[in-house]
Amino acid sequence: MKLFLDTANIDQVKEIASWGVLDGVTTNPSLVAKEGGNFKETVLEMCKLVPNVSAQVTAEKFEDMKKQADEYAGWHKHVVVKVPMTVEGLKTLSYCKSKGIRTNTTLIFSVNQAILAAKTGASMISPFIGRLDDIGQDGMELISEIMQAWSFYNFDTEVLVASTRHPRHIADAAQLGADICTIPYAVFKKLPLHKLTDTGLKTFMEDWKSINK
Ligand code: G3P
């Protein structure tokens, strides 16, 4: 399972990459706006640290999305062009496939959207589970449904679980066989922690000191 960091903050990427567990980063216009700074420079910095950096097109018409996709893909081979799940987005995904440009389809909220994106040859799809939870639906159920559908076909499209909000989301996604999880920094920092690890280590250290006085 690949783990991505969901951020546009370069310091956060450097920190988690130093653990040796980070496979990629996902940015989006909201995260970029929060951090400020130059988008291209931020993406290029991240590309030095990880092999997958999602950069989202902001145009809404196919002709303009296509131009942005070409531009981003030319920045660095680690760039994955993120494309929203719209009809214009589907055309852009098909175009990117024909040009060998890797893509991540964002704002997926149904199995049918997932199938359409996969049919275009999208490299990844991003179902947003937290936002489904927010409106009283079960986001993880969507991952389960997509993984079940995927088990019948030969889609190369990786399922990237997005809008994760807490550590249980990552464990549940792993047990459903999802390919990738993208995780906010605050949630990523919780993943190595367990109270019994802390108390166990404290006891080991105290016992060690007691024989080395
Ligand atoms: O990767 C998608 C993510 O950025 C959306 O997360 O928490 O805004 O729903 P959230």
GROMACS .gro file of C-alpha atoms and ligand atoms in nm:
model
  223
    1MET     CA    1   0.000   0.000   0.000
    2LYS     CA    2   0.133   0.342  -0.090
    3LEU     CA    3   0.106   0.632   0.152
    4PHE     CA    4   0.076   0.989   0.027
    5LEU     CA    5   0.074   1.311   0.225
    6ASP     CA    6  -0.220   1.543   0.155
    7THR     CA    7  -0.059   1.885   0.178
    8ALA     CA    8   0.096   2.179  -0.005
    9ASN     CA    9   0.341   2.243   0.278
   10ILE     CA   10   0.698   2.156   0.182
   11ASP     CA   11   0.826   2.130   0.541
   12GLN     CA   12   0.561   1.868   0.617
   13VAL     CA   13   0.669   1.669   0.310
   14LYS     CA   14   1.035   1.689   0.414
   15GLU     CA   15   0.952   1.569   0.766
   16ILE     CA   16   0.738   1.269   0.668
   17ALA     CA   17   0.967   1.178   0.376
   18SER     CA   18   1.253   1.151   0.628
   19TRP     CA   19   1.070   0.855   0.791
   20GLY     CA   20   1.123   0.653   0.471
   21VAL     CA   21   0.754   0.570   0.429
   22LEU     CA   22   0.629   0.838   0.190
   23ASP     CA   23   0.536   0.748  -0.168
   24GLY     CA   24   0.379   1.071  -0.283
   25VAL     CA   25   0.198   1.397  -0.218
   26THR     CA   26  -0.145   1.521  -0.321
   27THR     CA   27  -0.208   1.892  -0.348
   28ASN     CA   28  -0.530   2.069  -0.440
   29PRO     CA   29  -0.620   2.436  -0.502
   30SER     CA   30  -0.750   2.477  -0.144
   31LEU     CA   31  -0.430   2.339   0.011
   32VAL     CA   32  -0.216   2.553  -0.221
   33ALA     CA   33  -0.417   2.866  -0.133
   34LYS     CA   34  -0.372   2.791   0.239
   35GLU     CA   35   0.008   2.774   0.209
   36GLY     CA   36   0.059   3.057  -0.042
   37GLY     CA   37   0.389   3.062  -0.231
   38ASN     CA   38   0.458   2.980  -0.592
   39PHE     CA   39   0.271   2.669  -0.709
   40LYS     CA   40   0.526   2.552  -0.963
   41GLU     CA   41   0.818   2.597  -0.723
   42THR     CA   42   0.631   2.409  -0.449
   43VAL     CA   43   0.553   2.120  -0.683
   44LEU     CA   44   0.913   2.105  -0.807
   45GLU     CA   45   1.049   2.102  -0.449
   46MET     CA   46   0.816   1.813  -0.367
   47CYS     CA   47   0.922   1.627  -0.683
   48LYS     CA   48   1.276   1.616  -0.542
   49LEU     CA   49   1.146   1.430  -0.236
   50VAL     CA   50   0.883   1.185  -0.366
   51PRO     CA   51   0.802   1.009  -0.696
   52ASN     CA   52   0.435   1.115  -0.718
   53VAL     CA   53   0.314   1.474  -0.679
   54SER     CA   54  -0.046   1.548  -0.777
   55ALA     CA   55  -0.090   1.895  -0.927
   56GLN     CA   56  -0.450   1.990  -1.006
   57VAL     CA   57  -0.561   2.164  -1.323
   58THR     CA   58  -0.778   2.467  -1.252
   59ALA     CA   59  -0.928   2.518  -1.599
   60GLU     CA   60  -1.279   2.386  -1.660
   61LYS     CA   61  -1.291   2.345  -2.038
   62PHE     CA   62  -1.115   2.058  -2.214
   63GLU     CA   63  -0.897   2.276  -2.440
   64ASP     CA   64  -0.767   2.473  -2.141
   65MET     CA   65  -0.735   2.168  -1.914
   66LYS     CA   66  -0.532   1.998  -2.185
   67LYS     CA   67  -0.290   2.292  -2.200
   68GLN     CA   68  -0.247   2.291  -1.822
   69ALA     CA   69  -0.197   1.914  -1.822
   70ASP     CA   70   0.078   1.946  -2.084
   71GLU     CA   71   0.240   2.229  -1.890
   72TYR     CA   72   0.239   2.050  -1.552
   73ALA     CA   73   0.357   1.721  -1.702
   74GLY     CA   74   0.652   1.909  -1.857
   75TRP     CA   75   0.768   2.036  -1.518
   76HIS     CA   76   0.897   1.704  -1.386
   77LYS     CA   77   0.848   1.331  -1.445
   78HIS     CA   78   0.716   1.292  -1.088
   79VAL     CA   79   0.416   1.517  -1.158
   80VAL     CA   80   0.078   1.345  -1.169
   81VAL     CA   81  -0.184   1.570  -1.329
   82LYS     CA   82  -0.493   1.590  -1.111
   83VAL     CA   83  -0.816   1.627  -1.305
   84PRO     CA   84  -1.165   1.679  -1.161
   85MET     CA   85  -1.441   1.426  -1.232
   86THR     CA   86  -1.640   1.617  -1.494
   87VAL     CA   87  -1.720   1.539  -1.857
   88GLU     CA   88  -1.449   1.787  -1.962
   89GLY     CA   89  -1.223   1.614  -1.712
   90LEU     CA   90  -1.292   1.274  -1.872
   91LYS     CA   91  -1.184   1.414  -2.210
   92THR     CA   92  -0.870   1.550  -2.046
   93LEU     CA   93  -0.796   1.213  -1.883
   94SER     CA   94  -0.830   1.038  -2.221
   95TYR     CA   95  -0.599   1.297  -2.378
   96CYS     CA   96  -0.342   1.250  -2.100
   97LYS     CA   97  -0.356   0.872  -2.145
   98SER     CA   98  -0.283   0.913  -2.518
   99LYS     CA   99   0.017   1.133  -2.432
  100GLY     CA  100   0.153   0.906  -2.157
  101ILE     CA  101   0.079   1.167  -1.888
  102ARG     CA  102  -0.001   1.018  -1.546
  103THR     CA  103  -0.330   1.134  -1.393
  104ASN     CA  104  -0.525   1.136  -1.068
  105THR     CA  105  -0.902   1.184  -1.098
  106THR     CA  106  -1.028   1.392  -0.808
  107LEU     CA  107  -1.372   1.442  -0.650
  108ILE     CA  108  -1.495   1.085  -0.701
  109PHE     CA  109  -1.812   1.014  -0.501
  110SER     CA  110  -1.967   0.711  -0.676
  111VAL     CA  111  -1.875   0.377  -0.831
  112ASN     CA  112  -2.002   0.496  -1.169
  113GLN     CA  113  -1.769   0.796  -1.162
  114ALA     CA  114  -1.485   0.561  -1.068
  115ILE     CA  115  -1.563   0.333  -1.365
  116LEU     CA  116  -1.576   0.623  -1.613
  117ALA     CA  117  -1.240   0.754  -1.496
  118ALA     CA  118  -1.088   0.405  -1.516
  119LYS     CA  119  -1.224   0.362  -1.872
  120THR     CA  120  -1.028   0.670  -1.982
  121GLY     CA  121  -0.709   0.509  -1.856
  122ALA     CA  122  -0.667   0.737  -1.553
  123SER     CA  123  -0.367   0.628  -1.345
  124MET     CA  124  -0.547   0.691  -1.016
  125ILE     CA  125  -0.894   0.775  -0.886
  126SER     CA  126  -0.952   0.966  -0.564
  127PRO     CA  127  -1.276   0.883  -0.384
  128PHE     CA  128  -1.327   1.145  -0.106
  129ILE     CA  129  -1.444   0.942   0.191
  130GLY     CA  130  -1.443   1.208   0.466
  131ARG     CA  131  -1.674   1.433   0.267
  132LEU     CA  132  -1.923   1.146   0.229
  133ASP     CA  133  -1.903   1.084   0.605
  134ASP     CA  134  -1.968   1.459   0.650
  135ILE     CA  135  -2.308   1.430   0.477
  136GLY     CA  136  -2.409   1.122   0.673
  137GLN     CA  137  -2.303   0.858   0.419
  138ASP     CA  138  -2.043   0.587   0.475
  139GLY     CA  139  -1.732   0.689   0.282
  140MET     CA  140  -1.553   0.360   0.346
  141GLU     CA  141  -1.851   0.175   0.196
  142LEU     CA  142  -1.772   0.349  -0.134
  143ILE     CA  143  -1.415   0.214  -0.117
  144SER     CA  144  -1.554  -0.132  -0.049
  145GLU     CA  145  -1.789  -0.105  -0.350
  146ILE     CA  146  -1.512   0.021  -0.580
  147MET     CA  147  -1.269  -0.254  -0.469
  148GLN     CA  148  -1.540  -0.514  -0.528
  149ALA     CA  149  -1.608  -0.380  -0.879
  150TRP     CA  150  -1.233  -0.365  -0.948
  151SER     CA  151  -1.200  -0.735  -0.855
  152PHE     CA  152  -1.404  -0.830  -1.165
  153TYR     CA  153  -1.208  -0.628  -1.422
  154ASN     CA  154  -0.855  -0.553  -1.530
  155PHE     CA  155  -0.846  -0.180  -1.465
  156ASP     CA  156  -0.491  -0.052  -1.420
  157THR     CA  157  -0.631   0.248  -1.232
  158GLU     CA  158  -0.513   0.265  -0.872
  159VAL     CA  159  -0.766   0.342  -0.600
  160LEU     CA  160  -0.639   0.635  -0.393
  161VAL     CA  161  -0.842   0.685  -0.076
  162ALA     CA  162  -0.867   1.062  -0.019
  163SER     CA  163  -1.026   1.298   0.232
  164THR     CA  164  -0.911   1.071   0.514
  165ARG     CA  165  -0.971   1.225   0.854
  166HIS     CA  166  -0.840   0.980   1.119
  167PRO     CA  167  -0.607   0.677   1.154
  168ARG     CA  168  -0.893   0.422   1.138
  169HIS     CA  169  -0.961   0.535   0.780
  170ILE     CA  170  -0.612   0.422   0.677
  171ALA     CA  171  -0.634   0.083   0.853
  172ASP     CA  172  -0.980   0.017   0.704
  173ALA     CA  173  -0.867   0.118   0.353
  174ALA     CA  174  -0.570  -0.121   0.381
  175GLN     CA  175  -0.797  -0.408   0.476
  176LEU     CA  176  -1.009  -0.341   0.168
  177GLY     CA  177  -0.697  -0.361  -0.050
  178ALA     CA  178  -0.697   0.003  -0.159
  179ASP     CA  179  -0.376   0.087  -0.347
  180ILE     CA  180  -0.301   0.426  -0.191
  181CYS     CA  181  -0.414   0.648   0.096
  182THR     CA  182  -0.351   1.018   0.102
  183ILE     CA  183  -0.330   1.144   0.457
  184PRO     CA  184  -0.333   1.491   0.615
  185TYR     CA  185  -0.018   1.580   0.813
  186ALA     CA  186  -0.193   1.577   1.154
  187VAL     CA  187  -0.330   1.226   1.089
  188PHE     CA  188   0.004   1.100   0.952
  189LYS     CA  189   0.174   1.208   1.275
  190LYS     CA  190  -0.066   0.987   1.474
  191LEU     CA  191   0.009   0.670   1.275
  192PRO     CA  192   0.330   0.564   1.462
  193LEU     CA  193   0.174   0.620   1.805
  194HIS     CA  194   0.034   0.366   2.050
  195LYS     CA  195   0.001   0.405   2.426
  196LEU     CA  196   0.129   0.048   2.486
  197THR     CA  197   0.441   0.123   2.277
  198ASP     CA  198   0.513   0.420   2.505
  199THR     CA  199   0.456   0.235   2.834
  200GLY     CA  200   0.641  -0.073   2.703
  201LEU     CA  201   0.944   0.132   2.603
  202LYS     CA  202   0.943   0.317   2.936
  203THR     CA  203   0.957  -0.015   3.121
  204PHE     CA  204   1.236  -0.148   2.897
  205MET     CA  205   1.443   0.167   2.962
  206GLU     CA  206   1.384   0.158   3.339
  207ASP     CA  207   1.478  -0.212   3.361
  208TRP     CA  208   1.789  -0.154   3.149
  209LYS     CA  209   1.899   0.132   3.371
  210SER     CA  210   1.844  -0.080   3.685
  211ILE     CA  211   2.111  -0.333   3.573
  212ASN     CA  212   2.351  -0.068   3.449
  213LYS     CA  213   2.387   0.143   3.764
  214G3P     O1  214  -0.704   1.472  -0.116
  214G3P     C1  215  -0.832   1.522  -0.098
  214G3P     C2  216  -0.839   1.607   0.021
  214G3P     O2  217  -0.750   1.715   0.013
  214G3P     C3  218  -0.974   1.653   0.057
  214G3P     O3  219  -0.978   1.645   0.193
  214G3P     O4  220  -1.054   1.696   0.418
  214G3P     O5  221  -1.083   1.865   0.235
  214G3P     O6  222  -1.221   1.660   0.239
  214G3P     P1  223  -1.092   1.722   0.275
   0.00000   0.00000   0.00000
